[in-house]
Coordinates of C-alpha atoms in Angstrom, one line a residue:
V1 CA 4.3 28.1 88.2
S2 CA 4.5 30.5 84.9
I3 CA 2.3 33.0 83.6
S4 CA 2.5 33.8 79.9
G5 CA 0.1 35.3 77.2
R6 CA 0.2 38.2 74.6
F7 CA 0.6 41.6 75.2
V8 CA -1.7 43.3 72.6
D9 CA -1.5 47.0 71.2
G10 CA -4.8 48.5 72.1
L11 CA -3.8 51.9 70.9
G12 CA -3.5 51.2 67.2
R13 CA 0.0 52.4 67.2
R14 CA 2.5 50.3 65.1
L15 CA 5.7 52.1 66.1
P16 CA 8.7 50.4 67.1
H17 CA 8.3 50.1 71.1
M18 CA 9.5 48.4 74.2
D19 CA 7.3 46.8 76.7
W20 CA 7.6 45.6 80.5
V21 CA 5.5 43.0 82.0
W22 CA 5.9 42.3 85.9
L23 CA 4.0 41.0 89.0
V24 CA 3.0 42.8 92.2
R25 CA 1.7 40.7 95.1
R26 CA -1.7 41.9 96.6
P27 CA -1.1 42.4 100.3
N28 CA -3.8 41.9 102.9
L29 CA -4.7 45.0 104.7
G30 CA -1.3 45.8 106.9
E31 CA 1.0 43.6 105.3
N32 CA 4.1 44.9 103.4
M33 CA 4.0 44.6 99.4
S34 CA 6.4 42.4 98.1
V35 CA 7.2 41.6 94.4
G36 CA 6.8 38.1 93.0
G37 CA 8.3 36.8 89.4
G38 CA 10.4 39.3 87.7
R39 CA 10.1 42.4 85.5
T40 CA 10.6 41.2 81.7
R41 CA 11.3 43.4 78.9
F42 CA 10.3 43.0 75.5
E43 CA 11.2 44.9 72.3
N44 CA 8.8 44.6 69.4
V45 CA 7.2 41.4 70.3
D46 CA 3.7 40.7 71.6
H47 CA 4.3 37.6 74.0
Y48 CA 5.5 37.7 77.7
E49 CA 6.5 34.7 80.1
I50 CA 7.1 35.2 83.9
E51 CA 8.5 32.1 85.5
D52 CA 8.8 30.8 88.9
V53 CA 5.7 32.4 90.4
L54 CA 4.3 31.4 93.9
P55 CA 0.5 30.8 94.5
G56 CA -1.2 33.9 95.7
M57 CA -2.8 37.2 94.8
Y58 CA -1.1 39.5 92.4
Y59 CA -1.5 42.4 90.0
L60 CA -0.1 41.6 86.6
C61 CA 1.3 45.0 85.5
A62 CA 2.7 46.2 82.2
Y63 CA 3.4 49.3 80.3
R64 CA 4.6 50.2 76.8
F65 CA 6.7 53.0 75.3
D66 CA 6.8 53.8 71.5
D67 CA 8.9 56.0 69.5
E68 CA 6.6 59.2 69.6
S69 CA 7.0 58.8 73.7
H70 CA 3.5 57.6 74.1
R71 CA 3.0 55.2 77.3
A72 CA 0.4 52.8 77.9
D73 CA -0.4 51.2 81.1
T74 CA -2.2 47.8 82.3
V75 CA -3.2 46.6 85.6
V76 CA -5.0 43.2 86.0
P77 CA -5.7 41.7 89.4
I78 CA -5.0 37.8 89.1
L79 CA -5.4 34.9 91.5
V80 CA -2.3 32.6 90.9
G81 CA -3.0 28.9 91.8
D82 CA -0.9 25.7 91.3
E83 CA -1.2 25.4 87.3
D84 CA 0.5 27.5 84.7
M85 CA -1.7 30.5 83.4
T86 CA -2.2 32.3 80.1
I87 CA -3.4 35.7 80.2
D88 CA -3.7 38.3 77.4
L89 CA -3.2 41.9 78.1
V90 CA -4.1 45.0 76.3
S91 CA -2.2 48.3 76.6
N92 CA -4.5 51.0 77.5
A93 CA -4.3 54.9 77.0
S94 CA -1.9 56.9 79.6
Y95 CA -2.3 60.5 80.8
D96 CA -0.4 63.3 82.4
I97 CA -0.6 65.2 85.5
T98 CA 1.1 68.4 86.0
G99 CA 0.6 71.1 88.8
R100 CA 2.3 74.2 90.6
F101 CA 2.6 75.1 94.2
L102 CA 1.4 78.4 95.6
F103 CA 2.2 79.5 99.3
E104 CA 0.5 81.6 101.7
G105 CA 2.9 83.2 103.7
P106 CA 6.9 82.7 103.4
R107 CA 7.9 80.3 100.5
I108 CA 10.1 77.4 101.3
G109 CA 12.7 75.9 99.0
L110 CA 11.1 73.0 96.7
G111 CA 13.0 70.2 94.7
P112 CA 15.7 68.2 96.1
P113 CA 17.9 68.5 98.1
A114 CA 16.3 71.7 99.5
S115 CA 12.9 70.2 100.6
T116 CA 11.3 66.9 102.0
I117 CA 7.9 67.7 100.4
R118 CA 6.7 64.6 98.2
V119 CA 3.4 64.6 95.8
S120 CA 2.2 61.3 95.1
A121 CA -0.7 59.6 93.1
H122 CA -2.2 56.3 94.1
L123 CA -4.9 54.3 91.9
V124 CA -8.0 54.0 93.9
D125 CA -8.9 50.7 92.3
D126 CA -10.1 48.7 95.5
P127 CA -11.0 51.2 98.2
G128 CA -10.9 48.3 100.8
R129 CA -7.2 48.2 100.4
I130 CA -4.6 50.9 101.5
V131 CA -1.9 49.8 98.7
S132 CA -2.4 49.9 95.0
A133 CA -0.2 48.4 92.3
V134 CA -0.3 51.9 90.4
S135 CA 1.3 54.5 92.5
Q136 CA 3.7 57.1 91.5
Q137 CA 5.8 60.2 92.8
A138 CA 6.0 63.3 91.1
R139 CA 9.2 65.2 90.0
I140 CA 9.1 68.5 91.8
R141 CA 11.0 71.5 90.4
R142 CA 12.6 74.5 92.1
D143 CA 10.5 76.8 90.4
G144 CA 7.4 75.3 92.1
T145 CA 6.1 73.2 89.2
F146 CA 6.1 69.3 89.3
G147 CA 4.7 66.6 87.0
F148 CA 4.2 62.7 87.0
M149 CA 5.1 60.2 84.5
P150 CA 2.0 59.5 82.6
L151 CA -0.5 57.3 84.5
P152 CA -3.4 55.0 83.4
A153 CA -6.8 55.9 83.3
G154 CA -8.9 55.7 86.8
R155 CA -9.4 57.7 89.8
F156 CA -6.5 58.6 91.9
R157 CA -5.9 59.8 95.4
V158 CA -3.2 62.7 95.6
S159 CA -1.0 62.9 98.6
V160 CA 1.3 65.7 99.8
L161 CA 3.6 64.5 102.3
G162 CA 6.5 65.8 104.3
V163 CA 5.3 69.2 104.5
P164 CA 7.5 71.1 107.5
A165 CA 5.8 72.6 110.3
P166 CA 4.2 75.2 110.7
Y167 CA 3.4 74.7 107.1
Y168 CA 0.3 72.7 106.2
V169 CA -1.7 71.8 103.0
K170 CA -4.5 74.0 102.5
S171 CA -5.9 72.9 99.1
V172 CA -5.4 70.7 96.0
R173 CA -7.5 71.8 93.1
S174 CA -7.9 70.9 89.5
G175 CA -10.1 73.6 87.9
S176 CA -13.4 73.1 90.1
I177 CA -12.4 69.7 91.4
D178 CA -11.5 69.5 95.3
V179 CA -8.7 67.0 94.7
L180 CA -8.0 66.3 98.3
Q181 CA -12.0 65.7 99.0
N182 CA -12.7 63.7 95.8
G183 CA -9.7 62.4 94.2
L184 CA -8.7 62.9 90.5
T185 CA -10.2 60.9 87.8
L186 CA -8.0 60.6 84.6
G187 CA -9.5 59.3 81.2
T188 CA -11.1 62.1 79.5
D189 CA -8.4 65.1 79.3
A190 CA -4.8 64.3 78.0
V191 CA -3.4 66.6 80.6
M192 CA -4.9 67.2 83.9
S193 CA -3.3 70.4 85.8
M194 CA -3.3 70.8 89.8
Q195 CA -2.8 74.0 92.0
I196 CA -1.6 72.9 95.6
V197 CA -1.9 75.7 98.1
I198 CA 0.7 75.5 101.1
S199 CA -0.2 77.8 103.9
Y200 CA 1.8 79.1 106.8
N201 CA -1.0 79.5 109.3
S202 CA -1.4 76.2 111.0
G203 CA -2.6 75.3 114.4
Q204 CA -1.2 73.1 117.2
V205 CA -2.7 70.4 119.7
A206 CA -1.1 70.1 122.8
G207 CA -1.5 68.6 126.2
A208 CA -0.2 65.6 128.8
V209 CA -0.9 62.0 129.1
F210 CA -1.4 60.6 132.5
D211 CA -1.7 56.8 133.5
G212 CA -4.5 55.1 135.8
L213 CA -2.8 56.4 138.9
G214 CA -3.0 60.2 137.7
Q215 CA 0.8 60.1 137.0
A216 CA 2.3 61.7 134.1
T217 CA 3.7 59.0 131.6
W218 CA 5.8 58.8 128.6
L219 CA 4.8 55.4 127.7
A220 CA 2.2 56.3 125.2
R221 CA 1.6 57.3 121.5
V222 CA -0.8 60.1 120.8
V223 CA -2.3 59.9 117.4
L224 CA -4.3 62.7 115.7
I225 CA -6.9 60.7 113.3
P226 CA -9.1 62.9 110.7
K227 CA -12.6 62.3 110.4
R228 CA -12.9 60.5 106.8
T229 CA -15.3 62.4 104.7
G230 CA -13.4 61.6 101.0
V231 CA -10.5 59.6 99.9
L232 CA -8.0 58.7 102.3
R233 CA -5.7 61.6 103.6
P234 CA -2.5 60.2 104.9
D235 CA -1.2 63.8 105.2
L236 CA -3.7 64.5 108.0
Y237 CA -2.8 61.6 110.6
K238 CA -0.1 63.2 113.1
A239 CA 1.6 61.4 115.8
D240 CA 3.8 62.3 118.8
T241 CA 5.4 60.5 121.8
P242 CA 5.2 62.6 125.2
D243 CA 8.4 63.6 127.0
V244 CA 9.3 62.3 130.3
N245 CA 6.6 64.7 131.9
G246 CA 3.9 63.6 129.6
Q247 CA 3.9 66.7 127.6
F248 CA 2.9 66.3 123.8
S249 CA 2.6 68.6 120.9
I250 CA 1.2 68.0 117.6
T251 CA 1.7 70.8 114.7

């Protein structure tokens, strides 16, 4: 089927602009996310159309850039059936997230290609799902600062991944807000700033795996799962495969 409609300027800005509208499939828990339809670019027009869309659950996404570098994002969950759909979208305000890394212990290199550390923000629009249509990875600079492209209003989960052992993420804060525990809510301040503390003083869990006969085995997967007290913390899930003697170590 096809999905079409108007893309309305909700910011009151009548500047020359470019718009993108596209679909992201909403997966069931455990499924990979796939894109249906296509990404369509429009310039200074207020109508979009996406053809050849299969039935299913989707996010209808759009964003808008204008000559003053303002960006507006829109995400609407939709259910596509066997008939063409007409859906009008309204562009909404977007917000900036910036931040800086601090180290307790020796400093490690940041920014590509020196580091594997990644900082991502995921919109917590549906607590029952792991995958969100709005997610973005920050650009990390060598001086320890980082920033995201503008994001829409909403509550975001911030993840810091790829931190090498023996380092770990000690804290992520925005003013008095514990971002790792409570997430980060955008919609009031034009710019939100975070401070990420990476500590060198990490711990270790080591042990051995035995089968039902009391023999050491490597046919296992050992996973350390955090106690969930706030927003999802992907960085706290750790795993290791035992060696031939059944020994494992999680740093």
